[in-house]
Tab-separated table of C-alpha atoms in Angstrom:
chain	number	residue	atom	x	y	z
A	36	UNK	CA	59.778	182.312	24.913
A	37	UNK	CA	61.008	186.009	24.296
A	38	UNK	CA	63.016	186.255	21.083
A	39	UNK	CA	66.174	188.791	20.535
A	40	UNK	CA	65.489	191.202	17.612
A	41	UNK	CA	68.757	193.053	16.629
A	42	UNK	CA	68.044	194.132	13.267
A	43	UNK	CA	67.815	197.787	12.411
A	44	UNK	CA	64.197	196.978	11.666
A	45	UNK	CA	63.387	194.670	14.034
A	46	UNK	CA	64.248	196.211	16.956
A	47	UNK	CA	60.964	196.295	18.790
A	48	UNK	CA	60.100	199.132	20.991
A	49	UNK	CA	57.073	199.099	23.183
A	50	UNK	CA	55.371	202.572	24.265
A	51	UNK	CA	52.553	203.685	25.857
A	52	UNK	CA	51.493	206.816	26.898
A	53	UNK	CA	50.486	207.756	30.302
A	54	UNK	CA	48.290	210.753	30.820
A	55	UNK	CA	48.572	213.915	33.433
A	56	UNK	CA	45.192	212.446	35.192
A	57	UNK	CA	45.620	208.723	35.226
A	58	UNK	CA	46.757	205.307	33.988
A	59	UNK	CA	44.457	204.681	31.015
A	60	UNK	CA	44.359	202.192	28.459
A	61	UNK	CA	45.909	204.071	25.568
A	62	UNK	CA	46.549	202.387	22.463
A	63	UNK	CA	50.288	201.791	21.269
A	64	UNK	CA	50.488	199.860	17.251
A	65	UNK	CA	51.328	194.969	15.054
A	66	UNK	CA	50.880	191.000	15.319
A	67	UNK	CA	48.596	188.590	14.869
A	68	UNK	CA	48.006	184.889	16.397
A	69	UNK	CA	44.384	183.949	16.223
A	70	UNK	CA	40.998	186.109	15.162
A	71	UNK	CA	38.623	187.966	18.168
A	72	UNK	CA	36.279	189.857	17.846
A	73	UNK	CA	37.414	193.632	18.452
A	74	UNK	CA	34.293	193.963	21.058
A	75	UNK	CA	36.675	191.538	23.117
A	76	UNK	CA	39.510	194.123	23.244
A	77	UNK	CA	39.587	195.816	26.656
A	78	UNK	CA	37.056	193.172	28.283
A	79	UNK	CA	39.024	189.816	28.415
A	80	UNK	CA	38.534	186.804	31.139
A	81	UNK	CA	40.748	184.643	32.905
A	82	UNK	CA	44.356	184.806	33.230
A	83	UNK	CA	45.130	187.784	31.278
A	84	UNK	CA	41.733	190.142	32.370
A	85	UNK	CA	44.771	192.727	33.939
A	86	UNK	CA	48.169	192.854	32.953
A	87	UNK	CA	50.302	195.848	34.659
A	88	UNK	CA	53.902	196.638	34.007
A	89	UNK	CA	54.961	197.209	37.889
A	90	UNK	CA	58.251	199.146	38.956
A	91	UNK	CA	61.101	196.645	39.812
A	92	UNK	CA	64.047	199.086	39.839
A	93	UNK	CA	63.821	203.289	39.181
A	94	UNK	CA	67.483	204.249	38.579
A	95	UNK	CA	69.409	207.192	40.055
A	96	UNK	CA	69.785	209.109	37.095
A	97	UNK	CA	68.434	210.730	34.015
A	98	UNK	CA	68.594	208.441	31.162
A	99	UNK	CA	67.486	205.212	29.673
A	100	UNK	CA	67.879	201.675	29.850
A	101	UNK	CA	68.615	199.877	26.500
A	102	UNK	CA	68.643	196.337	27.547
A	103	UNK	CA	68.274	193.340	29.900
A	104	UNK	CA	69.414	190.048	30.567
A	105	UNK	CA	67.832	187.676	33.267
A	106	UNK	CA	69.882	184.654	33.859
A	107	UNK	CA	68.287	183.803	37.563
A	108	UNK	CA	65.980	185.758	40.005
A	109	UNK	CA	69.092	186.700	41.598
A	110	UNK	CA	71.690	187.251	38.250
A	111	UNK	CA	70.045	190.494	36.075
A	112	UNK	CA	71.978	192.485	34.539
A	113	UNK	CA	70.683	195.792	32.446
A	114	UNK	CA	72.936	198.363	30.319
A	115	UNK	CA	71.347	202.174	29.640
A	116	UNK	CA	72.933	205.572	28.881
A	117	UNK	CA	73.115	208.748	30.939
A	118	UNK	CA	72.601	212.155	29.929
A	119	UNK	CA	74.194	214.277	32.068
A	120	UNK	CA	75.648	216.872	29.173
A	121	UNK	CA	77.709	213.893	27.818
A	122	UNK	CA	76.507	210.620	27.220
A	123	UNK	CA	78.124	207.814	29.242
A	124	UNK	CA	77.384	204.016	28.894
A	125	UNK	CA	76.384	202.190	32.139
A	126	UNK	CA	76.111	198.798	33.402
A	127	UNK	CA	73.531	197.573	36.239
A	128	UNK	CA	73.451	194.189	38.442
A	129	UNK	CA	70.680	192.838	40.650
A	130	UNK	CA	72.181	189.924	42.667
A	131	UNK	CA	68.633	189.397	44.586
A	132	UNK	CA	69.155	191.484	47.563
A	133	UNK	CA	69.964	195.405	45.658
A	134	UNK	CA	70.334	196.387	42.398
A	135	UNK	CA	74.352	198.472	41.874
A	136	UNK	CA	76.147	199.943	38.822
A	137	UNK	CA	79.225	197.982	37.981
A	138	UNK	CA	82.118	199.417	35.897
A	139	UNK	CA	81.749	198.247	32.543
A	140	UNK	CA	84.218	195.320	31.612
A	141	UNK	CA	88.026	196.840	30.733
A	142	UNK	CA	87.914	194.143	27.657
A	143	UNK	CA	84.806	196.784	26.259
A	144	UNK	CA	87.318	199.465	25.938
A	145	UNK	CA	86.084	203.190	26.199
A	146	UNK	CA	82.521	203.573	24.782
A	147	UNK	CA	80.232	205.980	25.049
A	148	UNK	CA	77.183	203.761	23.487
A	149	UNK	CA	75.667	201.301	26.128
A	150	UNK	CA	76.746	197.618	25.077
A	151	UNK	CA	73.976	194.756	24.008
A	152	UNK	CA	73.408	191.873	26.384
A	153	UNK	CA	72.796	188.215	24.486
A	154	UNK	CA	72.002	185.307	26.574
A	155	UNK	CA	73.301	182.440	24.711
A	156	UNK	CA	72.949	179.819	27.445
A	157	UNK	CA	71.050	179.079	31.213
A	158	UNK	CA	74.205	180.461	32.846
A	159	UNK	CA	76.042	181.998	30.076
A	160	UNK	CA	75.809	186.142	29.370
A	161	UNK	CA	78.060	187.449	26.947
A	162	UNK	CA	78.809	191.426	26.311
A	163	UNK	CA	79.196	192.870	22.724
A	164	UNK	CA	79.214	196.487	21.692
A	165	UNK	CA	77.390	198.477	19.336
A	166	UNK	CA	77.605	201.343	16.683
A	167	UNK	CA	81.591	201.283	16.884
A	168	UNK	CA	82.865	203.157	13.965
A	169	UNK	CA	86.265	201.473	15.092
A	170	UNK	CA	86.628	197.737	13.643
A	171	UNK	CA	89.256	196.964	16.301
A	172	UNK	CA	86.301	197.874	18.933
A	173	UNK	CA	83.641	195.956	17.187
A	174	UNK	CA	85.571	193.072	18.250
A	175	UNK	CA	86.036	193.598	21.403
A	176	UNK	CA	83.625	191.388	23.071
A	177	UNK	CA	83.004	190.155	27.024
A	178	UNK	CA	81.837	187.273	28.739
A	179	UNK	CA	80.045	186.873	32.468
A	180	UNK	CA	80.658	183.052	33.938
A	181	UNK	CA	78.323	184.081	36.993
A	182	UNK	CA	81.295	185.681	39.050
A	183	UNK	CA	83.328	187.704	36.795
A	184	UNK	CA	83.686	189.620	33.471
A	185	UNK	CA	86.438	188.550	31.006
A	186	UNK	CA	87.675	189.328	27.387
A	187	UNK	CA	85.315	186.782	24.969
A	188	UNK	CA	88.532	184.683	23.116
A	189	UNK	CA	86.692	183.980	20.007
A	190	UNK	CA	84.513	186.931	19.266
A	191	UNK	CA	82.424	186.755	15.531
A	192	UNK	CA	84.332	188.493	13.084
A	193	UNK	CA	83.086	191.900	11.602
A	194	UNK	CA	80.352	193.815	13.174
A	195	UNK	CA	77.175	191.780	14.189
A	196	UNK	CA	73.723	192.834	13.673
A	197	UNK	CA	71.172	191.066	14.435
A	198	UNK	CA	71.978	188.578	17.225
A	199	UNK	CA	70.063	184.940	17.696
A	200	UNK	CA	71.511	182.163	20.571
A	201	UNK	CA	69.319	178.436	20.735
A	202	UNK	CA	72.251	177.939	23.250
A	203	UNK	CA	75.943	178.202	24.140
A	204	UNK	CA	77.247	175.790	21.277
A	205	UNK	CA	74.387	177.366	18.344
A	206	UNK	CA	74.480	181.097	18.111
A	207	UNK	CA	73.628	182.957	14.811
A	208	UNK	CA	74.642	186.056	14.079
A	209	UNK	CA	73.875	188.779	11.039
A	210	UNK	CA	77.189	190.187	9.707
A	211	UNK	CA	77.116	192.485	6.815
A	212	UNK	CA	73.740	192.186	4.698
A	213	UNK	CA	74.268	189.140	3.044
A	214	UNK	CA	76.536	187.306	5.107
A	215	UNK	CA	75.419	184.719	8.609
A	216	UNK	CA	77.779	183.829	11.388
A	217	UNK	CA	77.585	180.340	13.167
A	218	UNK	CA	78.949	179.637	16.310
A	219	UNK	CA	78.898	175.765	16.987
A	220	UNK	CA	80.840	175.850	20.060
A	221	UNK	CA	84.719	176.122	18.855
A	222	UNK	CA	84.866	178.089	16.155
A	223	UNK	CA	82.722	181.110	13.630
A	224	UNK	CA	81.768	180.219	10.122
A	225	UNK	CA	80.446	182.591	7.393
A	226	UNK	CA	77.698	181.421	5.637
A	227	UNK	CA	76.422	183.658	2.143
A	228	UNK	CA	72.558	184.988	2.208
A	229	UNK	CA	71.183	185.103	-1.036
A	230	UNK	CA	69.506	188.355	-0.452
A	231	UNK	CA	70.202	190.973	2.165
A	232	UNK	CA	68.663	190.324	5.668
A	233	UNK	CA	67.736	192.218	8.809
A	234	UNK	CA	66.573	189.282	10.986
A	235	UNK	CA	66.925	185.930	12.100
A	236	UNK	CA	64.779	183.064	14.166
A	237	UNK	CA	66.481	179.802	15.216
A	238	UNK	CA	63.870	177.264	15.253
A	239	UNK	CA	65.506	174.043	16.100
A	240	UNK	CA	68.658	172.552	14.802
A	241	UNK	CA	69.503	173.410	10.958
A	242	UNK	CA	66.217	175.307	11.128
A	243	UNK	CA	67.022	178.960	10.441
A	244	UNK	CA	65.133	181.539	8.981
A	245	UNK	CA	65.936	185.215	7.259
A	246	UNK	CA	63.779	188.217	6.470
A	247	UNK	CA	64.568	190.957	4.595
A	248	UNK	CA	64.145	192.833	0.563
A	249	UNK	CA	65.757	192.128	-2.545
A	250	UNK	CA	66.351	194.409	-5.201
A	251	UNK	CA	66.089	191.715	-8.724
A	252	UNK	CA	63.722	189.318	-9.814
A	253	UNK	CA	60.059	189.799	-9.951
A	254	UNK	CA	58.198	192.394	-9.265
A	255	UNK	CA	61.509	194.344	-8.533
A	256	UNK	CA	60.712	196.054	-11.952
A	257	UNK	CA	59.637	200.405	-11.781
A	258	UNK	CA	59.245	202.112	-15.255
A	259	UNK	CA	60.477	205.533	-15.711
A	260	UNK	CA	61.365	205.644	-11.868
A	261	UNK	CA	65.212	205.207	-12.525
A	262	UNK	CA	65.157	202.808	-9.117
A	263	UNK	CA	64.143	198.922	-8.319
A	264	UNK	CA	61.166	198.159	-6.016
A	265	UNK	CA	62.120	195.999	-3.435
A	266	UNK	CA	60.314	193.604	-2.875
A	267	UNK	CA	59.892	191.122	0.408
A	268	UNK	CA	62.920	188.127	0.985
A	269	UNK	CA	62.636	185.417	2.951
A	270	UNK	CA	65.604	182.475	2.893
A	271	UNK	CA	65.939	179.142	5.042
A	272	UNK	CA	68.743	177.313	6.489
A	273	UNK	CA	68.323	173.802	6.094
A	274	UNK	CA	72.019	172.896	7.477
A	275	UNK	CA	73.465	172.328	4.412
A	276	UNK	CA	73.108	176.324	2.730
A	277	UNK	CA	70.825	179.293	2.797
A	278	UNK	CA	67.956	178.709	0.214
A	279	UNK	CA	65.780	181.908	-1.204
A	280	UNK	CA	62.319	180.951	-0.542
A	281	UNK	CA	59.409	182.182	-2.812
A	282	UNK	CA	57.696	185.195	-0.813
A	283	UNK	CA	54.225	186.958	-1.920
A	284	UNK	CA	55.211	190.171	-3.472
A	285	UNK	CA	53.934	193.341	-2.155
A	286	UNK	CA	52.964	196.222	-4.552
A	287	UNK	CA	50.648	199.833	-4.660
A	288	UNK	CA	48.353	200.402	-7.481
A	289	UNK	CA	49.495	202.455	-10.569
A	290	UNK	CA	50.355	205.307	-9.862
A	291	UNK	CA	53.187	203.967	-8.159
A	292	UNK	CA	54.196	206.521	-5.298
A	293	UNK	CA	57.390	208.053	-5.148
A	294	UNK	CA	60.890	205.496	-4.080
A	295	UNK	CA	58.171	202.605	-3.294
A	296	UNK	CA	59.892	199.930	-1.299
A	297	UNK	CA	58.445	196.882	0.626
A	298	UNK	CA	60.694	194.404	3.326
A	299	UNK	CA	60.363	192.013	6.241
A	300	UNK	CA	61.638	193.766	8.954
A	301	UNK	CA	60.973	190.896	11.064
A	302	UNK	CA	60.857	186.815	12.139
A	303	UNK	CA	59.304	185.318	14.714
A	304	UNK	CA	59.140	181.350	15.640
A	305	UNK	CA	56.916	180.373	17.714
A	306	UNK	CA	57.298	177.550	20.296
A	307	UNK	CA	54.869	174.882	18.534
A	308	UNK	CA	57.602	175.734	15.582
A	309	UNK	CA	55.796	177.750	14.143
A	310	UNK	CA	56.975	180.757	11.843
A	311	UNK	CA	55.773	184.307	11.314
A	312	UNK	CA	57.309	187.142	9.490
A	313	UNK	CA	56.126	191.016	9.538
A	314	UNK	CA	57.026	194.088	6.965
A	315	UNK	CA	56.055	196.950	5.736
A	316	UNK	CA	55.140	198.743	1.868
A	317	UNK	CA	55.849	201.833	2.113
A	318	UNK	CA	57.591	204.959	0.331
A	319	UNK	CA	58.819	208.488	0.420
A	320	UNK	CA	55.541	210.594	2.173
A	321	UNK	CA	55.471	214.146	1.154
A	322	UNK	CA	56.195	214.191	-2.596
A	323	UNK	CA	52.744	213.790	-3.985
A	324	UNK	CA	49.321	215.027	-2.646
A	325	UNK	CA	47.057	211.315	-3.131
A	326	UNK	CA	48.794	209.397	-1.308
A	327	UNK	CA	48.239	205.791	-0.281
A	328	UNK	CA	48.461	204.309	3.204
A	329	UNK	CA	51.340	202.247	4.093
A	330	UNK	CA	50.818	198.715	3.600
A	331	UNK	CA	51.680	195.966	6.599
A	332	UNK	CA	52.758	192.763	5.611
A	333	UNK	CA	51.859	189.998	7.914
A	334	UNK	CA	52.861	186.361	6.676
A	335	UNK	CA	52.999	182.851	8.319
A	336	UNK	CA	54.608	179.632	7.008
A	337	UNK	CA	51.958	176.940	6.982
A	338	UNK	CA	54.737	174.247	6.149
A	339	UNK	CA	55.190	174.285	2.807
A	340	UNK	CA	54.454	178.272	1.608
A	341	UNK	CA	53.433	181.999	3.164
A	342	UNK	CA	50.561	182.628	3.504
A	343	UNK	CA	48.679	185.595	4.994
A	344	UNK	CA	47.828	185.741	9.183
A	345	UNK	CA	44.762	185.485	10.401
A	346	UNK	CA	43.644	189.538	11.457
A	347	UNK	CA	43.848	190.584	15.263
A	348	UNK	CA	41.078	192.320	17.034
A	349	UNK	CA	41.375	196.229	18.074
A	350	UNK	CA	44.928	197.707	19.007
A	351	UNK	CA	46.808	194.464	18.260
A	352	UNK	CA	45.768	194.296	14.447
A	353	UNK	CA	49.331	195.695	13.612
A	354	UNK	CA	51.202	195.104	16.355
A	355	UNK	CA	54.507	192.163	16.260
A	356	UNK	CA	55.419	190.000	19.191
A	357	UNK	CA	58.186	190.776	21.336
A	358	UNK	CA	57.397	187.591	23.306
A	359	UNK	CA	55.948	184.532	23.909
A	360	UNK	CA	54.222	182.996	27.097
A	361	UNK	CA	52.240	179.469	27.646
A	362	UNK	CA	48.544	181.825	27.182
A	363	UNK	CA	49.895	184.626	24.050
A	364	UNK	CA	51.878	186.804	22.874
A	365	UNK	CA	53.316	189.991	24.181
A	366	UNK	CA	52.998	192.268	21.488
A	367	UNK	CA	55.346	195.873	20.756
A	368	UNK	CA	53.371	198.967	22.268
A	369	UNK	CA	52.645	197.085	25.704
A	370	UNK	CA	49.649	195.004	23.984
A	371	UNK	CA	49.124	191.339	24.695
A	372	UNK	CA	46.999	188.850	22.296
A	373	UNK	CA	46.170	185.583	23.871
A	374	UNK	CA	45.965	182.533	22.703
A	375	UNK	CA	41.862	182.425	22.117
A	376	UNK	CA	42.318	186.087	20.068
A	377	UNK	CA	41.365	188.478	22.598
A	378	UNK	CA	43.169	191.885	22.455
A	379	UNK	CA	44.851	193.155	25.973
A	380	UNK	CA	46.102	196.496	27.091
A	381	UNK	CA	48.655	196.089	29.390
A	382	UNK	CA	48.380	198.558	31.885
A	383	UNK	CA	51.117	200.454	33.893
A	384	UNK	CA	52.027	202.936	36.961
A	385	UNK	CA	52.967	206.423	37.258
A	386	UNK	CA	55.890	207.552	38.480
A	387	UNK	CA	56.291	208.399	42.322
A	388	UNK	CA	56.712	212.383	43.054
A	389	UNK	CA	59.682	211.283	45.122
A	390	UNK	CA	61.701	211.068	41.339
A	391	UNK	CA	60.567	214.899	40.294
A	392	UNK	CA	57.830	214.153	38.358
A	393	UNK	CA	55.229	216.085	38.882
A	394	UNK	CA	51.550	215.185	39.152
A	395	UNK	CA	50.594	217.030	36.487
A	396	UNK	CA	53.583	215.552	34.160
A	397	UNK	CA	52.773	213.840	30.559
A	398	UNK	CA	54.717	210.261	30.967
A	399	UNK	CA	55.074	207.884	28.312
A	400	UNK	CA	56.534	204.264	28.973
A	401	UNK	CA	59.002	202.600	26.152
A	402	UNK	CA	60.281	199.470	26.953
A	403	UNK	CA	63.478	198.359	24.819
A	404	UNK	CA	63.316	194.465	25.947
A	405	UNK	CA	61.452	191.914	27.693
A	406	UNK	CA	62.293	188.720	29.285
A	407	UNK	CA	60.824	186.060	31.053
A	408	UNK	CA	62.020	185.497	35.023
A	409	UNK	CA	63.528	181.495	34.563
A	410	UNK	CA	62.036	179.195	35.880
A	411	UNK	CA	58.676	180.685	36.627
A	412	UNK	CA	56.311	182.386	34.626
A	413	UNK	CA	57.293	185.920	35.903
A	414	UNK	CA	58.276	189.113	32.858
A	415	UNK	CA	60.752	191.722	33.052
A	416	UNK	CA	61.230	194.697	31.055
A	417	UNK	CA	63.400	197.622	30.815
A	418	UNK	CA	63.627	200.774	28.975
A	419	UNK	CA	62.695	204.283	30.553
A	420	UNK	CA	59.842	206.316	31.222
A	421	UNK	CA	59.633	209.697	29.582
A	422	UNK	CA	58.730	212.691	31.706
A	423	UNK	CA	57.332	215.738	29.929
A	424	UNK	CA	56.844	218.962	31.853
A	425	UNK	CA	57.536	222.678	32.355
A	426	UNK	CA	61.137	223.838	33.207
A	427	UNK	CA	62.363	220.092	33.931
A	428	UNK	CA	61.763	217.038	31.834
A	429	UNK	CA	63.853	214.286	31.874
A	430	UNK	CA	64.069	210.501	31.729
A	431	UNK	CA	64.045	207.809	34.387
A	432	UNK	CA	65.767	204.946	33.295
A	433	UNK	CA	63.540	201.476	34.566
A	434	UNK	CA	63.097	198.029	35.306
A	435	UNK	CA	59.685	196.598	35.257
A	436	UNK	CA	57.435	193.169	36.278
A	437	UNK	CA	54.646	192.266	34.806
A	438	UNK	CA	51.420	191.976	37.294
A	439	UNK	CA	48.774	189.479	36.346
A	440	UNK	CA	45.396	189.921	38.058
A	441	UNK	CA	44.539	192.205	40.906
């Protein structure tokens, strides 16, 4: 299972760094799903002893992709920007035999930021926009029926964060701070947060959960700062309303540093059900010479409260998933913890000469989204791979499969 992340803090963005001479294992930063030892990290068995992010698709032009959708082996669809002086929006299709750009759909309207993809069914692929100052445009919404693009009828109102489908006739969507969307297959309805949120995770049916701060109530409390600590919010949907649920505060020692603030960023559901939600403490670096470390907040619902997660080994220790297979989790920074705790680099390639990237180039990998292949136990990515070197860097926007073994 690969969950959407649309919040401003949950948007998870894997990197790793190739060097000049190589492909080495360099470490990228946050989840946890069972304890290892960190002597395992680097040296696992079975299944998962290699991992490598192989090129599917190198595009044309200097850029980035920002997101993919894979409804079928032969039905993927990613959207990126190009930088050629002016940035333009594009719109890519693989229909198993080549990959093509396609005009973006007329009911988008003229937009210069690439749209976001949301599966919300096997077959169904709808088209939204994103960072339109313009509320007309923020409505403007389109919908792929597996031959054609058309306007979406009955678009959610207001501008949509975060974005979370269980399927065509449940779809939850983040408008405003305090404020959740439902889709139930014929019409929108606005449900009130008590606190303001940044992500969502559909369990099941009337199982919906919430993450974000609030600024009253315990702990919230900062004497002679002029300014409320936030503190971590987490709220359920239970079908019926949106209930605050008691979360473990998160505080420095006295002295206090400067604009202190603590969230949950993130929310993650498992597929046993279960639920795991990830944050940071943190404040305004720079204004006082002691400072503390940032804090990460790693919590997981046992059923009844939060608790805190069991540690991972090595480079996954504060790493959050970005998605879920049958033996881990794939974890942001192109890490992968499986299921027995052991800690996993995933490797990657180079890119071939034939692009203008040099053999002596720095290149660094960031991968925007990953989804599973349906159907089969096959993991695509996209995002773009940063080329650093003298006279002529750039960026070549890709698509990428996973590689197990070998």
């Amino acid at each position: 299972m690969e969950i959407r992340h649309r919040g401003v803090a949950a948007v998870a963005v894997l990197a790793t760094v190739l060097g000049a001479a190589g492909c080495g294992t360099d470490s990228g930063a946050t989840g946890s799903r069972s304890t290892g030892s960190a002597g395992e990290e680097g040296r696992p068995k079975g299944s998962a002893a290699s991992l490598t992010w192989e090129f599917e698709h190198i595009a044309d032009f200097d850029g980035e992709l920002a997101d993919v959708a894979v409804l079928a082996k032969d039905d993927i669809w990613a959207v990126g920007t190009e930088n050629n002086g002016d940035s333009h929006a594009r719109l890519l299709h693989y229909d198993g035999t080549q990959w093509k750009r396609e005009p973006l759909p007329e009911a988008l309207g003229d937009t210069v930021y690439p749209p976001l993809l949301e599966e919300v069914g096997d077959k169904a692929l709808w088209l939204r926009p994103q960072n339109s100052g313009d509320g007309a445009a923020a409505n403007r919404w389109a919908q792929w029926d597996g031959t054609r693009w058309s306007a979406m009828p009955s678009p959610p109102p207001g501008k949509v964060g975060d974005f979370e489908a269980a399927g065509p006739d449940d779809v939850w969507a983040l408008d405003g701070e305090q404020t959740a969307q439902h889709w139930d297959g014929t019409r929108w309805t606005a449900t009130r947060l008590p606190y303001g949120a940044s992500d969502l995770a559909v369990v099941g049916p009337d199982d919906v959960w919430a993450v974000g701060s609030r600024s009253t109530g315990p702990g919230t409390e900062m004497e002679g700062q002029g300014k409320e600590y936030d503190q971590p919010a987490s709220m359920h949907w239970d079908g019926t309303s949106w209930k605050a649920v008691d979360t473990p505060q998160a505080r420095f020692k006295e002295p206090i540093p400067p604009e202190a603030s603590a969230g949950l960023g993130q929310v993650f559901a498992l597929d046993n059900g279960e639920v795991r939600a990830y944050g940071t403490n943190s404040f305004n670096h720079g204004e006082v010479e002691d400072e503390p470390a940032d804090e990460f907040i790693r919590l997981r619902w046992d059923g009844s409260k939060w608790v805190e997660q069991q540690g991972a080994p090595g480079g996954c220790a504060t790493r959050t998933p970005v998605g879920q297979d049958d033996k881990g989790l794939f974890l942001d920074g192109n890490w992968y913890l499986t299921d027995d705790g052991r800690c996993v680099k995933i490797k990657r390639h180079r890119l071939p000469v034939s692009t203008g990237a040099r053999k002596a180039s720095n290149q660094s990998l960031w991968l925007k989204e990953i989804h599973r292949v349906p159907g089969t136990d096959e993991w695509l990515g996209a995002g773009h791979v940063q080329v650093n070197q003298s006279g002529d860097p750039f960026s070549a926007p890709v698509v990428v499969r996973l590689k197990r073994g070998g």
